[in-house]
Short mmCIF file of C-alpha atoms in Angstrom, two decimals:
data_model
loop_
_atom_site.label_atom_id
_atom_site.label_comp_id
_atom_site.label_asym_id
_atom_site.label_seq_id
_atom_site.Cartn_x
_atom_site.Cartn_y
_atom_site.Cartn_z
CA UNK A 1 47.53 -24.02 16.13
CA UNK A 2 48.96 -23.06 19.51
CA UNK A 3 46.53 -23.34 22.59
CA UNK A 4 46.65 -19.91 23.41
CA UNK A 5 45.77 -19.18 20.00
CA UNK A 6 42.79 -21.29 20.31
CA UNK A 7 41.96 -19.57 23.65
CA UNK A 8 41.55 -16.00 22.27
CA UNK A 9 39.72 -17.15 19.48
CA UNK A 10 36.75 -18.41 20.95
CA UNK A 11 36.70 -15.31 23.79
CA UNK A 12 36.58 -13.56 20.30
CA UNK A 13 33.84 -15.22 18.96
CA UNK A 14 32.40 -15.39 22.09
CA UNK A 15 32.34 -11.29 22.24
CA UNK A 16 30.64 -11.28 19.43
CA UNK A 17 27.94 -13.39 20.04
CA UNK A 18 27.23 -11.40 22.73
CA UNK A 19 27.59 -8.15 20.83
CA UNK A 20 24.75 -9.97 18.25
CA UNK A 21 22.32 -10.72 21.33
CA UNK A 22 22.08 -6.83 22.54
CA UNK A 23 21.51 -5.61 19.00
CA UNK A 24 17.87 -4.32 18.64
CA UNK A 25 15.82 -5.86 15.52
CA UNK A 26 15.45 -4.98 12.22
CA UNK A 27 12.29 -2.21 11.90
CA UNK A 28 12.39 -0.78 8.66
CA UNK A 29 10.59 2.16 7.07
CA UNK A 30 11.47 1.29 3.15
CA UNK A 31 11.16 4.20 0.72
CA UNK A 32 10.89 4.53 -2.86
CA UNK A 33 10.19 7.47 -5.23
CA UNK A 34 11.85 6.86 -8.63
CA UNK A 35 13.93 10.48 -8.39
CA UNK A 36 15.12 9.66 -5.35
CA UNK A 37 16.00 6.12 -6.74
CA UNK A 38 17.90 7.80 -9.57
CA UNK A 39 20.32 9.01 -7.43
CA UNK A 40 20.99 6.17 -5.02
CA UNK A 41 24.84 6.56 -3.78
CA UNK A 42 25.75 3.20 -5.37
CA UNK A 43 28.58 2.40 -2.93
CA UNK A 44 25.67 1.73 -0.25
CA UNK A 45 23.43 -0.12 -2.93
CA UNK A 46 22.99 -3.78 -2.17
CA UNK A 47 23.29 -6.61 -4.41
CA UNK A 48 20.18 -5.91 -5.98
CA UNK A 49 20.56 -1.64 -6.13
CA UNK A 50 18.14 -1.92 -3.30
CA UNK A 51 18.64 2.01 -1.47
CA UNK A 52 19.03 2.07 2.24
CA UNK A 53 16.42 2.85 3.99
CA UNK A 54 15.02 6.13 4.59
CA UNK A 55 13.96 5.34 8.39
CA UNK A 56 16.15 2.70 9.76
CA UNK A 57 16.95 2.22 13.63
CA UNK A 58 18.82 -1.50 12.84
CA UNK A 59 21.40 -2.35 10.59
CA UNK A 60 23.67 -5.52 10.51
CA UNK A 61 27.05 -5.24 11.99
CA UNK A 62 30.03 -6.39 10.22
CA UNK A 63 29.54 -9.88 12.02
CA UNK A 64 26.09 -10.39 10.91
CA UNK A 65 25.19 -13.12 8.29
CA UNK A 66 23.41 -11.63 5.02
CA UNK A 67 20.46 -13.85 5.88
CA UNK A 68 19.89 -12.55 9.14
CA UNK A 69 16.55 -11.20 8.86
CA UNK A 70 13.70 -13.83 8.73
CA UNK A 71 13.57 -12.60 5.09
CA UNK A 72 15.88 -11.21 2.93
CA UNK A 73 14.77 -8.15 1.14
CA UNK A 74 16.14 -9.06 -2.30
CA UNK A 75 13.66 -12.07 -1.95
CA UNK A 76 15.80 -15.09 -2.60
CA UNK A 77 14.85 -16.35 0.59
CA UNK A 78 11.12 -16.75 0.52
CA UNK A 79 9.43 -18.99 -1.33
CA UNK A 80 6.34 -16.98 -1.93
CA UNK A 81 6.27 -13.81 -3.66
CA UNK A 82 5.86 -11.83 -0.30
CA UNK A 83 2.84 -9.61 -0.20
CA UNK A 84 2.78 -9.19 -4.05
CA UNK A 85 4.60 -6.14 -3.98
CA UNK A 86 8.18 -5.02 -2.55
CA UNK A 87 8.58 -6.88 0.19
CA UNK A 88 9.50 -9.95 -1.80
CA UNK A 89 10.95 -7.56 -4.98
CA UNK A 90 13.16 -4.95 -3.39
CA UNK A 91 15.03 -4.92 -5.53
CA UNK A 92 13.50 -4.34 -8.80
CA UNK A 93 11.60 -1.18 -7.81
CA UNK A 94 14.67 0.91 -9.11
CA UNK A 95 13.20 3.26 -11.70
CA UNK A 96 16.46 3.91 -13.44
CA UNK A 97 16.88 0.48 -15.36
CA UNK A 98 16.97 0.06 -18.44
CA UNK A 99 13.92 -1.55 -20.94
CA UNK A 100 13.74 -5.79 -20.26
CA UNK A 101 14.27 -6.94 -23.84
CA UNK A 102 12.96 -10.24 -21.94
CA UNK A 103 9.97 -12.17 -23.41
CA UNK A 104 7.43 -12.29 -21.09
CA UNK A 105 5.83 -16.32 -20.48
CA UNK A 106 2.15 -16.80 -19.50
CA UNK A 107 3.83 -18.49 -16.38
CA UNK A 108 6.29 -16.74 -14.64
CA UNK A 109 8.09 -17.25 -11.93
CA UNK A 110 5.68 -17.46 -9.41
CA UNK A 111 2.85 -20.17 -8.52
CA UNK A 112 -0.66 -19.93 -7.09
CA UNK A 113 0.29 -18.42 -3.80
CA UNK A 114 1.58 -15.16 -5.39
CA UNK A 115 -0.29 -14.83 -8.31
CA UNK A 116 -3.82 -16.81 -7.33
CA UNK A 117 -5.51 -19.66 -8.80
CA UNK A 118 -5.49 -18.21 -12.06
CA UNK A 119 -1.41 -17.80 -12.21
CA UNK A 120 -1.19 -20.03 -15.08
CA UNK A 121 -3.97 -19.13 -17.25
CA UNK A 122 -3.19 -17.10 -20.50
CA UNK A 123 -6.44 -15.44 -20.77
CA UNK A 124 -9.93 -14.45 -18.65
CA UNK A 125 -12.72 -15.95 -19.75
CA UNK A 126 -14.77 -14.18 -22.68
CA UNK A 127 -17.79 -13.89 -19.82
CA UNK A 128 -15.54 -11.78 -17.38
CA UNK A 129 -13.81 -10.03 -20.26
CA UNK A 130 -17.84 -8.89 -20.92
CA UNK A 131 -18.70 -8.26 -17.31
CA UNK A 132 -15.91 -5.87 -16.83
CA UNK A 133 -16.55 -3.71 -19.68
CA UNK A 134 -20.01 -3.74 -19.56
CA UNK A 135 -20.30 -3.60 -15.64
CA UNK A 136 -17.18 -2.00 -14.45
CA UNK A 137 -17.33 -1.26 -11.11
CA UNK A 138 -19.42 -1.26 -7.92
CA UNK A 139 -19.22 2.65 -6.91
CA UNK A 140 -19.95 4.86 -3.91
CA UNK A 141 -19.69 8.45 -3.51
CA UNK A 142 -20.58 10.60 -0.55
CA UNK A 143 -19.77 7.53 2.04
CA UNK A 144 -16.48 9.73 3.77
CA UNK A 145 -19.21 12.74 4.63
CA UNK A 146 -21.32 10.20 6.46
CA UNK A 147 -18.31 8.71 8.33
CA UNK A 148 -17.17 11.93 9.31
CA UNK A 149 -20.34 12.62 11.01
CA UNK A 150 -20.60 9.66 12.44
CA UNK A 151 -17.42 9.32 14.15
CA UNK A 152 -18.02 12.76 15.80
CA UNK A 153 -21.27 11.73 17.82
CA UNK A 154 -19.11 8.62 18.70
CA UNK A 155 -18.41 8.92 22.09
CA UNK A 156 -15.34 5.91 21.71
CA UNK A 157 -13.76 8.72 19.51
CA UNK A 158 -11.48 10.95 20.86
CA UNK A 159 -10.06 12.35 17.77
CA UNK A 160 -10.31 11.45 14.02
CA UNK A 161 -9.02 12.02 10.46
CA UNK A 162 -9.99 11.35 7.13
CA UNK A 163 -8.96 11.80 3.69
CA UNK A 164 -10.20 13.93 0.85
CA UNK A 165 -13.89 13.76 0.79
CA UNK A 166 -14.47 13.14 -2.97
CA UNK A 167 -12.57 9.34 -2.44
CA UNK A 168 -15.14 7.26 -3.69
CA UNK A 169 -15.18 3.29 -2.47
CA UNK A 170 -15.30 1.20 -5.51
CA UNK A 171 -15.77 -2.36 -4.52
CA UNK A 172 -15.36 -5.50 -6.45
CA UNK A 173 -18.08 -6.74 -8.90
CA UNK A 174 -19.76 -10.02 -7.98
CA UNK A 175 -17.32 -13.60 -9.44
CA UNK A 176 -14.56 -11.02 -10.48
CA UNK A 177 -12.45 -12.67 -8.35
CA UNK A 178 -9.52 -11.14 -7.07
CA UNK A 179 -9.42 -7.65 -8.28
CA UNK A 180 -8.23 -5.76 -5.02
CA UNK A 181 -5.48 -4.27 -6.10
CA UNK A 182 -7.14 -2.96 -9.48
CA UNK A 183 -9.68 -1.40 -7.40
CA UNK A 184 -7.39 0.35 -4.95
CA UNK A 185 -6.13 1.85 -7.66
CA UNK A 186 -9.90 2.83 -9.06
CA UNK A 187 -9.70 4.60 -5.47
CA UNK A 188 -6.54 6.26 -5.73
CA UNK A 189 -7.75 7.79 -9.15
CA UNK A 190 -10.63 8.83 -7.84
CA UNK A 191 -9.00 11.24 -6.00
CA UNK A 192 -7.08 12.38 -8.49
CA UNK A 193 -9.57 13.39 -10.81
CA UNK A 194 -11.66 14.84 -8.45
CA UNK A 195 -8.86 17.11 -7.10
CA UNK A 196 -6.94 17.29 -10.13
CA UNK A 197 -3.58 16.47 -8.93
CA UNK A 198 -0.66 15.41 -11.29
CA UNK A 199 -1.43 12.86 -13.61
CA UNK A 200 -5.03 13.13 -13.47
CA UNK A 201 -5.37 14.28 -16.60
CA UNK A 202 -4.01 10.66 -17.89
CA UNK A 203 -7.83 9.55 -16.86
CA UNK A 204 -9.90 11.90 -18.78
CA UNK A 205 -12.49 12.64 -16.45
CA UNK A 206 -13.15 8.46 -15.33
CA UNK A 207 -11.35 5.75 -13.47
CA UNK A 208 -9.15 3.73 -15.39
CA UNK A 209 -11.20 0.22 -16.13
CA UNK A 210 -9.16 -3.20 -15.06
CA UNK A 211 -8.40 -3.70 -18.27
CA UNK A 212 -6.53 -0.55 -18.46
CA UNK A 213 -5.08 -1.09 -15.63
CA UNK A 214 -3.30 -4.11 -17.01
CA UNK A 215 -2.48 -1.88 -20.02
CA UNK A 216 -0.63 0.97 -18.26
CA UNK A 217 1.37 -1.17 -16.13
CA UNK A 218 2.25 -3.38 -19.01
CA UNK A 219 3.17 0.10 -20.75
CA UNK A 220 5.65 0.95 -17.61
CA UNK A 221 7.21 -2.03 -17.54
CA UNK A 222 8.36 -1.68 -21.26
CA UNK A 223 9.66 1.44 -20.28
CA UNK A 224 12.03 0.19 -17.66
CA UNK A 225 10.11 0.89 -14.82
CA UNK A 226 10.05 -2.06 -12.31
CA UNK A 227 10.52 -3.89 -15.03
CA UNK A 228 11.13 -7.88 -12.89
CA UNK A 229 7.10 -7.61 -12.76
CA UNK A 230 6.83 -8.99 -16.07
CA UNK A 231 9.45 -11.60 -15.66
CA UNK A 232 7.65 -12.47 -12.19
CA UNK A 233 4.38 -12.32 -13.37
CA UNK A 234 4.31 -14.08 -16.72
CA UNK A 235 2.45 -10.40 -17.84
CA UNK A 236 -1.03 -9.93 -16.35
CA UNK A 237 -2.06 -8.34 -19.62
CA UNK A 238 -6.00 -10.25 -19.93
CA UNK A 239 -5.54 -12.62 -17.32
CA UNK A 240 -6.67 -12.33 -13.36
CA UNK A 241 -3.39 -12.79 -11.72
CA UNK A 242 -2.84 -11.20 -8.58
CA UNK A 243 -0.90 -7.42 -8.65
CA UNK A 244 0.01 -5.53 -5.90
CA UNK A 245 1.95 -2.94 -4.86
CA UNK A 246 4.76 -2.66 -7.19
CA UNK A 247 2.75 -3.02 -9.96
CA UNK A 248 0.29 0.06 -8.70
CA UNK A 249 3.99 2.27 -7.93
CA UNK A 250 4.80 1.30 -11.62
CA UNK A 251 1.94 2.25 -13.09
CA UNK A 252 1.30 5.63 -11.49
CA UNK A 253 5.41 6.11 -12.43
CA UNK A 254 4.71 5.80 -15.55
CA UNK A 255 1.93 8.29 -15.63
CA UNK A 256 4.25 10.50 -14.29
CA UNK A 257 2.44 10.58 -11.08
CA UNK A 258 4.55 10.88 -7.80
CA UNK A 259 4.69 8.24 -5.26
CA UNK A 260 6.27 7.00 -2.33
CA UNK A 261 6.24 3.34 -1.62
CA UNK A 262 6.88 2.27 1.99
CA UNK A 263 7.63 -1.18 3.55
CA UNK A 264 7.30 -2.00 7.20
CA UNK A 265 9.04 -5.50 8.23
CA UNK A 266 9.89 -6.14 11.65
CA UNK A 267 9.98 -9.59 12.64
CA UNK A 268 9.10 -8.98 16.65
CA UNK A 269 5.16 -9.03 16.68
CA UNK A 270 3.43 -5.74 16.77
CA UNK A 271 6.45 -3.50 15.91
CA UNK A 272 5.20 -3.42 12.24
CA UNK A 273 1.81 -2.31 13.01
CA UNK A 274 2.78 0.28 15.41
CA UNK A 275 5.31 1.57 13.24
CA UNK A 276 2.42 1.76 10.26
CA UNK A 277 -0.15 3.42 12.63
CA UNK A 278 2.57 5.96 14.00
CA UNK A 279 3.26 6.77 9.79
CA UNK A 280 -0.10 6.76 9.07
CA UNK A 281 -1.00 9.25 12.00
CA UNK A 282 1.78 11.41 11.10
CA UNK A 283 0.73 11.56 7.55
CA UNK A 284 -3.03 12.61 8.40
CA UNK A 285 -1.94 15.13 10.64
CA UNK A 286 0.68 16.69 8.12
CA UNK A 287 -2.21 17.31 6.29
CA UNK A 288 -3.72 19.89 8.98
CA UNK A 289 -1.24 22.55 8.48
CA UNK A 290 -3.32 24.00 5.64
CA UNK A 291 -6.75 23.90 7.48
CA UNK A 292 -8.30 26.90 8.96
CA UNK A 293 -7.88 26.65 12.95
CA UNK A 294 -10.97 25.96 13.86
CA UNK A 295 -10.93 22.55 11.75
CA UNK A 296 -7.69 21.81 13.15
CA UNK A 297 -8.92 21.49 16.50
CA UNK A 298 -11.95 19.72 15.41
CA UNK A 299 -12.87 16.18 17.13
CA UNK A 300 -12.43 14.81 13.05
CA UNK A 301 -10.58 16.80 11.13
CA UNK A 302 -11.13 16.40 7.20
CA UNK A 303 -7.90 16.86 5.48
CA UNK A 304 -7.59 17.15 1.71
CA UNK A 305 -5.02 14.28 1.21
CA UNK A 306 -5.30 11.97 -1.22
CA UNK A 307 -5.83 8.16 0.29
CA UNK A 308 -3.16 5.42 1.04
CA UNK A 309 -2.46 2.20 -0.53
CA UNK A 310 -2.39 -0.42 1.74
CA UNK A 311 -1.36 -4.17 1.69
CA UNK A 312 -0.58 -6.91 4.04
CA UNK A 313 0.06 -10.98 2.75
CA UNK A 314 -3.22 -11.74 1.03
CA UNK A 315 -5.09 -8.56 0.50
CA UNK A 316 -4.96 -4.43 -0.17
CA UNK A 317 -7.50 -1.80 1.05
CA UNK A 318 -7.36 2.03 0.82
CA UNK A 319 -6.60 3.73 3.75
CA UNK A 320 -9.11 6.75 4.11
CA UNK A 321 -8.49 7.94 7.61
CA UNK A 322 -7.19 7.09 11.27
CA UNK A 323 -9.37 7.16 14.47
CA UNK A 324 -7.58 7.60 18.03
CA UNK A 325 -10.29 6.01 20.73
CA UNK A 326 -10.76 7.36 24.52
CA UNK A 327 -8.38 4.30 25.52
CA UNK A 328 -5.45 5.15 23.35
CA UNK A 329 -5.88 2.72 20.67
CA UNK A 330 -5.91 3.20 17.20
CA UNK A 331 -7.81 2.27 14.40
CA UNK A 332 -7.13 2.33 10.56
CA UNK A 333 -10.18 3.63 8.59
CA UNK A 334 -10.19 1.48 4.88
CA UNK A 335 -12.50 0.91 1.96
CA UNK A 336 -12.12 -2.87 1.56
CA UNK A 337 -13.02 -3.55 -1.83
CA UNK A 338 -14.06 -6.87 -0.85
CA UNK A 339 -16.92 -5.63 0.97
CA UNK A 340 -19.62 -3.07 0.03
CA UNK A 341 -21.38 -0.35 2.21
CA UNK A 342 -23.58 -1.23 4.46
CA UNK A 343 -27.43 -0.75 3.26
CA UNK A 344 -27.85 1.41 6.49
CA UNK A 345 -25.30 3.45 6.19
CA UNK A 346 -25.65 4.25 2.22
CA UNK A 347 -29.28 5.55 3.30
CA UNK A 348 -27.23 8.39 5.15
CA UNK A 349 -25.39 9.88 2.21
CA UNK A 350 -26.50 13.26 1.41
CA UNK A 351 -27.97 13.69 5.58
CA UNK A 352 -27.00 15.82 8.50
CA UNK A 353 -26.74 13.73 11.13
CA UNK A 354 -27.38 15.17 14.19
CA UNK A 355 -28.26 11.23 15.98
CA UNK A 356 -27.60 7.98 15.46
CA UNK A 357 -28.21 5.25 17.97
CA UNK A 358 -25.48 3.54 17.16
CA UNK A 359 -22.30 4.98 15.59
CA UNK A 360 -19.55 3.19 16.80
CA UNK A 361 -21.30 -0.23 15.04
CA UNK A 362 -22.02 1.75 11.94
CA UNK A 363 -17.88 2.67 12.05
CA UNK A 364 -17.39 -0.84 13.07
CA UNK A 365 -16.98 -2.08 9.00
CA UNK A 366 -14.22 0.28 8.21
CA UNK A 367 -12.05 -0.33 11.08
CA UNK A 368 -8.69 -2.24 11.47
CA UNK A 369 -7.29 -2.29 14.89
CA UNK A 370 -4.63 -4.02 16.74
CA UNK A 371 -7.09 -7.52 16.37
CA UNK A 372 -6.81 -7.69 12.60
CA UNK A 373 -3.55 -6.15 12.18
CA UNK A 374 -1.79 -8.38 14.77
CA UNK A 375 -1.83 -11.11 12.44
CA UNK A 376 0.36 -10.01 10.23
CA UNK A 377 4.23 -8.80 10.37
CA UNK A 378 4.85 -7.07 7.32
CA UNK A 379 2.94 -4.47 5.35
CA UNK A 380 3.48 -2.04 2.15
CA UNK A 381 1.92 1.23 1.51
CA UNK A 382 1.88 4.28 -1.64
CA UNK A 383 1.05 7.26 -1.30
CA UNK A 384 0.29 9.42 -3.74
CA UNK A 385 1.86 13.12 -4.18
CA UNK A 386 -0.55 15.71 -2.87
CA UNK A 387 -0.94 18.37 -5.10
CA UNK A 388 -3.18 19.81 -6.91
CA UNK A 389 -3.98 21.90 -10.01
CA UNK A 390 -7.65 23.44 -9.93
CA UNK A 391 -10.39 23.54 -7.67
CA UNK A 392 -11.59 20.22 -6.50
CA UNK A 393 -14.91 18.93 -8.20
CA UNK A 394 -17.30 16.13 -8.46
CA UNK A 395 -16.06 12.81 -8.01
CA UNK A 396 -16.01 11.30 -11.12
CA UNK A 397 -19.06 9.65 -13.07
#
């Protein structure tokens, strides 16, 4: 090849080395919401049918290698199943394929760190098969009335909101095991029935038990919706593998409930959290416009939205709220179902609370800030629809 040839070459490749250093990174807001799926322009589809994302301010230039992100989004990168949901299964959360004829095996595709310790088992025990039918769940009501009170004498709070009051916090029943994402769900519903949004009626009146959980997901997946769960999963039908939050999106899709999933990947620290806190802020406040005025300009203002799935690697809590402090951080405001209410603060339900000595370490349990959320880099959410049908009621019995 001629030396001049050789020459422009490498200033070529050169320029575009360059041109790949200046490019910002990937921060992606991924959205789902099976009729927008439907009609996915299929000459921008990926390999996978994955649709472009909603919110985008990076994509790869014509120079950039497929792999370029420190995870591809179709997952055949990672070796672990990402945070059980869609950021390791992008691809599958299409709601427009058709039925897997595939036979399901008690194993999978995925090992321990997806699925748990229990990946491999075919079936529960008899003893927790027992305890969850005869026990259920671990149930609060009237907890969000308490926190709303509290974070208004809370003189770290500069402004506040919070989710439909009727959410109840269901939290996990003692040697369940890891439940988490059945009882986020629990939450979700308990919304629903109290508000009587779409789909509720699917409940009749109580939250769906694990069990039936496993059942209705099971039931979407043989109706083609996200239907790489079962191949992924082995089937969770009686067993305690792991689900997260592609198996809650195909569930409530195929109850006919609308959702919107949402993944936030960034692989610069912090620009994942701050791009889930802006969201989440910007969700709570969307649901002011309703309010009379004088609640909009409250200190905590009590919307009537329904609550927000929420997952990072490892775990999922319900988002119920957001709380801005005097110093311009921000905190989420969960129910972990890991954790219970405090005994303290359960003795408040039903009170006016005019004082409390200590209200900012009676919030302190249903926080996470920038400390907890700085460890991780990626995180899913699903919200729910908000609509409803009648006049809210009683959370459920």
């Amino acid at each position: 090849m001629p030396p001049d040839h050789d020459q422009s070459r490498a200033r070529q490749l050169k320029s575009e080395q360059a041109a790949l250093r200046t490019q910002p990174g990937p921060i992606q807001s991924v959205e789902a919401s099976g009729s927008q799926l439907a009609k996915v322009d299929k000459s921008r589809e990926g390999a996978h049918g994955l649709q472009p994302a909603t919110q985008q301010t990076w994509r790869p230039s014509r120079h950039t290698p497929s792999n370029h992100h420190s995870r591809r989004l179709d997952g055949t990168m990672q070796k672990r199943r990402g945070l059980g949901g869609l950021l390791g299964r992008l691809g599958h959360r299409l709601l427009d394929h058709k039925p897997s004829s595939s036979k399901p095996t008690s194993r999978g595709r995925y090992r321990k760190s997806e699925l748990g310790r229990h990946a491999k088992e075919d079936k529960m025990p008899p003893w927790l098969v027992s305890l969850l039918q005869e026990e259920g769940e671990i149930r609060s009501s009237g907890i969000l009335p308490v926190l709303q009170q509290l974070l208004r004498l809370n003189q770290v709070t500069q402004r506040a909101y919070l989710c439909d009051s009727n959410v109840q916090h269901v939290s996990k029943l003692k040697k369940e095991g890891g439940f988490c994402g059945y009882r986020n769900i629990q939450m979700l519903a308990s919304y629903m029935i109290a508000a009587g949004s779409d789909g509720h009626e699917s409940f009749h009146g109580k939250l769906p038990t694990v069990l039936e959980i496993q059942e209705y997901i099971e039931a979407a997946w043989d109706s083609g919706i996200n239907p790489l769960g079962r191949l992924e999963t082995g089937g969770i039908k009686g067993t305690r593998k792991y689900i997260g939050t592609a198996e809650a999106q195909a569930m409530f899709k195929g109850l006919a409930i609308p959702c919107t999933a949402h993944a936030y990947m960034h692989r610069e620290s912090g620009k994942s959290e701050t791009q889930l806190l802006r969201d989440i802020e910007e969700y709570f406040r969307s649901g002011t416009a309703l309010l009379p005025d004088a609640e909009q300009g409250a200190k905590v203002v009590c919307t009537r939205l329904p609550p927000v799935y929420f997952q990072h690697r490892g775990h999922s809590m319900t988002i119920i709220g957001l709380e801005k402090q005097e110093d311009g951080s921000a905190n989420l405001l969960v129910f972990d179902p890991s954790r219970d209410d405090p005994p303290a603060l359960r003795q408040l339900v039903g009170q006016i609370i005019n004082d409390h000595g200590h209200p900012d370490q009676a919030i302190s349990p249903y926080r996470r800030g920038h400390k907890y959320l700085s460890r991780y880099k990626e995180f899913e959410t699903l919200r729910l629809k908000h609509t409803t049908s009648q006049p809210l009621k009683e959370p459920p019995l």
